[in-house]
Structures are given as C-alpha cells and as structure tokens.
PDB file of C-alpha atoms in Angstrom:
ATOM      1  CA  ARG A   7      39.663  -0.910 -10.012  1.00 82.00           C
ATOM      2  CA  TYR A   8      37.176  -3.374 -11.398  1.00 84.00           C
ATOM      3  CA  ASP A   9      33.426  -3.794 -11.367  1.00 89.00           C
ATOM      4  CA  LEU A  10      32.746  -6.157  -8.457  1.00 88.00           C
ATOM      5  CA  VAL A  11      29.271  -7.085  -9.708  1.00 90.00           C
ATOM      6  CA  ALA A  12      30.630  -7.946 -13.155  1.00 92.00           C
ATOM      7  CA  LYS A  13      33.373 -10.016 -11.519  1.00 92.00           C
ATOM      8  CA  PHE A  14      30.866 -11.907  -9.349  1.00 92.00           C
ATOM      9  CA  ASN A  15      28.755 -12.593 -12.437  1.00 92.00           C
ATOM     10  CA  GLU A  16      31.698 -14.392 -14.059  1.00 93.00           C
ATOM     11  CA  TYR A  17      31.558 -17.171 -11.447  1.00 94.00           C
ATOM     12  CA  LYS A  18      29.008 -19.542  -9.924  1.00 96.00           C
ATOM     13  CA  MET A  19      30.737 -19.795  -6.525  1.00 97.00           C
ATOM     14  CA  PHE A  20      32.861 -17.472  -4.414  1.00 96.00           C
ATOM     15  CA  THR A  21      34.592 -17.513  -1.064  1.00 95.00           C
ATOM     16  CA  SER A  22      34.571 -14.771   1.520  1.00 85.00           C
ATOM     17  CA  CYS A  23      36.900 -14.541   4.486  1.00 84.00           C
ATOM     18  CA  GLU A  24      35.313 -14.073   7.896  1.00 86.00           C
ATOM     19  CA  SER A  25      38.551 -12.472   9.124  1.00 84.00           C
ATOM     20  CA  ILE A  26      39.966 -12.886  12.604  1.00 86.00           C
ATOM     21  CA  PHE A  27      36.805 -11.244  13.966  1.00 89.00           C
ATOM     22  CA  TYR A  28      34.477 -13.936  12.577  1.00 91.00           C
ATOM     23  CA  PHE A  29      32.098 -11.587  10.840  1.00 89.00           C
ATOM     24  CA  PRO A  30      30.724 -12.047   7.308  1.00 90.00           C
ATOM     25  CA  PRO A  31      32.015  -9.171   5.144  1.00 90.00           C
ATOM     26  CA  ALA A  32      29.917  -7.177   2.680  1.00 90.00           C
ATOM     27  CA  LYS A  33      30.859  -9.396  -0.240  1.00 91.00           C
ATOM     28  CA  THR A  34      29.022 -12.263   1.475  1.00 93.00           C
ATOM     29  CA  TYR A  35      25.804 -10.435   0.655  1.00 94.00           C
ATOM     30  CA  GLU A  36      26.965  -8.812  -2.599  1.00 94.00           C
ATOM     31  CA  GLY A  37      28.069 -12.098  -4.126  1.00 95.00           C
ATOM     32  CA  SER A  38      24.833 -13.819  -3.133  1.00 96.00           C
ATOM     33  CA  ALA A  39      22.784 -10.918  -4.507  1.00 95.00           C
ATOM     34  CA  CYS A  40      24.595 -11.411  -7.827  1.00 95.00           C
ATOM     35  CA  GLY A  41      23.531 -15.064  -7.870  1.00 95.00           C
ATOM     36  CA  GLY A  42      26.817 -16.545  -6.711  1.00 96.00           C
ATOM     37  CA  VAL A  43      26.992 -19.209  -4.042  1.00 98.00           C
ATOM     38  CA  ASN A  44      29.155 -18.370  -1.041  1.00 97.00           C
ATOM     39  CA  ILE A  45      31.500 -21.080   0.190  1.00 97.00           C
ATOM     40  CA  CYS A  46      32.089 -20.220   3.828  1.00 96.00           C
ATOM     41  CA  ILE A  47      33.197 -21.885   7.032  1.00 96.00           C
ATOM     42  CA  ASP A  48      30.740 -23.853   9.129  1.00 97.00           C
ATOM     43  CA  HIS A  49      30.743 -21.349  11.996  1.00 96.00           C
ATOM     44  CA  GLU A  50      28.169 -19.534  14.094  1.00 96.00           C
ATOM     45  CA  CYS A  51      29.191 -16.185  12.605  1.00 94.00           C
ATOM     46  CA  ASN A  52      27.555 -17.285   9.354  1.00 95.00           C
ATOM     47  CA  LYS A  53      24.685 -19.221  10.894  1.00 96.00           C
ATOM     48  CA  GLU A  54      23.578 -16.356  13.148  1.00 94.00           C
ATOM     49  CA  PHE A  55      22.839 -14.268  10.053  1.00 93.00           C
ATOM     50  CA  GLY A  56      20.692 -17.050   8.615  1.00 96.00           C
ATOM     51  CA  PHE A  57      23.094 -18.825   6.287  1.00 97.00           C
ATOM     52  CA  LYS A  58      22.428 -22.558   6.039  1.00 98.00           C
ATOM     53  CA  ASP A  59      24.638 -25.171   4.454  1.00 98.00           C
ATOM     54  CA  GLY A  60      23.149 -26.612   1.284  1.00 98.00           C
ATOM     55  CA  ILE A  61      20.228 -24.176   1.429  1.00 98.00           C
ATOM     56  CA  ASN A  62      21.599 -20.672   0.763  1.00 98.00           C
ATOM     57  CA  CYS A  63      25.366 -21.260   0.971  1.00 98.00           C
ATOM     58  CA  ILE A  64      27.943 -24.022   1.056  1.00 98.00           C
ATOM     59  CA  MET A  65      29.757 -24.561   4.332  1.00 98.00           C
ATOM     60  CA  TYR A  66      33.013 -26.399   4.847  1.00 97.00           C
ATOM     61  CA  GLU A  67      34.869 -27.406   7.985  1.00 97.00           C
ATOM     62  CA  GLU A  68      36.989 -24.537   9.288  1.00 95.00           C
ATOM     63  CA  GLY A  69      40.696 -24.993   8.651  1.00 93.00           C
ATOM     64  CA  ASN A  70      40.131 -28.101   6.545  1.00 96.00           C
ATOM     65  CA  ILE A  71      41.187 -27.540   2.928  1.00 97.00           C
ATOM     66  CA  ASP A  72      40.108 -31.095   2.023  1.00 98.00           C
ATOM     67  CA  SER A  73      36.572 -30.293   3.213  1.00 98.00           C
ATOM     68  CA  TYR A  74      36.618 -27.145   1.059  1.00 97.00           C
ATOM     69  CA  ILE A  75      37.835 -29.027  -2.025  1.00 98.00           C
ATOM     70  CA  GLN A  76      35.292 -31.814  -1.543  1.00 98.00           C
ATOM     71  CA  LYS A  77      32.432 -29.308  -1.342  1.00 98.00           C
ATOM     72  CA  VAL A  78      33.575 -27.421  -4.446  1.00 98.00           C
ATOM     73  CA  GLU A  79      33.998 -30.631  -6.439  1.00 98.00           C
ATOM     74  CA  TYR A  80      30.630 -31.967  -5.292  1.00 98.00           C
ATOM     75  CA  TYR A  81      28.750 -28.875  -6.419  1.00 98.00           C
ATOM     76  CA  GLN A  82      30.720 -28.625  -9.667  1.00 97.00           C
ATOM     77  CA  ASN A  83      29.355 -32.090 -10.426  1.00 98.00           C
ATOM     78  CA  ASN A  84      25.842 -31.302  -9.166  1.00 98.00           C
ATOM     79  CA  GLU A  85      24.956 -28.048 -10.884  1.00 97.00           C
ATOM     80  CA  ASP A  86      21.228 -28.555 -10.351  1.00 98.00           C
ATOM     81  CA  LYS A  87      21.786 -28.418  -6.579  1.00 98.00           C
ATOM     82  CA  LEU A  88      24.188 -25.485  -6.959  1.00 98.00           C
ATOM     83  CA  ASN A  89      21.602 -23.582  -9.008  1.00 98.00           C
ATOM     84  CA  GLU A  90      18.964 -24.196  -6.336  1.00 98.00           C
ATOM     85  CA  ILE A  91      21.287 -22.855  -3.636  1.00 98.00           C
ATOM     86  CA  SER A  92      22.011 -19.841  -5.844  1.00 98.00           C
ATOM     87  CA  LYS A  93      18.300 -19.032  -6.194  1.00 98.00           C
ATOM     88  CA  ASN A  94      17.735 -19.489  -2.465  1.00 98.00           C
ATOM     89  CA  ALA A  95      20.739 -17.339  -1.567  1.00 98.00           C
ATOM     90  CA  GLN A  96      19.706 -14.506  -3.851  1.00 97.00           C
ATOM     91  CA  LYS A  97      16.151 -14.497  -2.492  1.00 97.00           C
ATOM     92  CA  PHE A  98      17.428 -14.740   1.100  1.00 97.00           C
ATOM     93  CA  VAL A  99      19.697 -11.716   0.675  1.00 96.00           C
ATOM     94  CA  PHE A 100      17.041  -9.679  -1.153  1.00 95.00           C
ATOM     95  CA  ASP A 101      14.430 -10.506   1.488  1.00 96.00           C
ATOM     96  CA  ASN A 102      16.626  -9.831   4.520  1.00 95.00           C
ATOM     97  CA  PHE A 103      19.537  -7.530   3.743  1.00 93.00           C
ATOM     98  CA  ARG A 104      18.368  -4.734   1.452  1.00 91.00           C
ATOM     99  CA  HIS A 105      19.180  -1.274   2.780  1.00 90.00           C
ATOM    100  CA  LYS A 106      15.612  -0.497   3.787  1.00 95.00           C
ATOM    101  CA  ILE A 107      15.184  -3.762   5.692  1.00 93.00           C
ATOM    102  CA  VAL A 108      18.510  -3.389   7.505  1.00 92.00           C
ATOM    103  CA  ALA A 109      17.607   0.200   8.450  1.00 95.00           C
ATOM    104  CA  GLN A 110      14.196  -0.911   9.736  1.00 95.00           C
ATOM    105  CA  ASN A 111      15.824  -3.618  11.846  1.00 92.00           C
ATOM    106  CA  ILE A 112      18.293  -1.125  13.315  1.00 94.00           C
ATOM    107  CA  VAL A 113      15.461   1.255  14.241  1.00 96.00           C
ATOM    108  CA  LYS A 114      13.521  -1.652  15.756  1.00 94.00           C
ATOM    109  CA  ALA A 115      16.541  -2.728  17.822  1.00 93.00           C
ATOM    110  CA  ILE A 116      17.197   0.821  19.045  1.00 96.00           C
ATOM    111  CA  ASN A 117      13.531   1.273  19.980  1.00 95.00           C
ATOM    112  CA  GLY A 118      13.670  -2.041  21.835  1.00 93.00           C
ATOM    113  CA  ILE A 119      16.712  -0.903  23.800  1.00 94.00           C
ATOM    114  CA  TYR A 120      15.135   2.464  24.509  1.00 92.00           C
ATOM    115  CA  GLN A 121      11.936   0.817  25.735  1.00 91.00           C
ATOM    116  CA  GLY A 122      13.910  -1.621  27.886  1.00 84.00           C
ATOM    117  CA  ASN A 123      13.238  -4.772  25.833  1.00 71.00           C
TER     118      ASN A 123
END
C-alpha cells in the first residue's frame, strides 16, 4: 500500500525480475518512465522489446551476482553516464510504450494477421 511512482522517484536505479517466463513485467516500463534505470539480465526477453545495455538500461550476466554488483558500482561512480541512460530510457518508454501506441500496435498486428501478413 504505497505509491509506486513515489517509490521509484526515491532511487536512480531499480531491478525487475523477468520471472521464470522471461518476460519484462510492468515495472520495467513504469520505473523507466519515472526516470529510473532498470538493471536487468542480458537476455533476449529484454532485447526483443528494444532495451539496450548502456543505452536505455543496464544489463548484467544472468545468474552472476558479481556482474550485477560490478555494473551497479560502475554506474554509482559514473553518474553522468547513468543520467544519460535515464534520459534515454524515459524517452524510449514514452515513445514506444504509452497506452495509445501499444493499442495501435495491437490493432496493426491483428489487422496483419487478418490480412494474412
């Protein structure tokens, strides 16, 4: 029972779990929209939605806690780079995952299926 946006705004980085299904959850987009930088695994499930390491997120090697720690420490010591990723991530999410854009993409996909494309 807390305000998720307010909580995201307290931090510069956040981590989201891709679960056993390897699918980025809603907070992947919510946290980025709030200006936070997502620290996620280097996996196709994140890449296929357009997330890029060092551009609009921070990726670490799956199952490797040392990789995770190294990435966090690096960006804690390089806030200028972290801030750039934050700006890129926020713009990326706003440009690609707002409700209207997602709805338009769903309609486009359904029309493509219906028309046999």
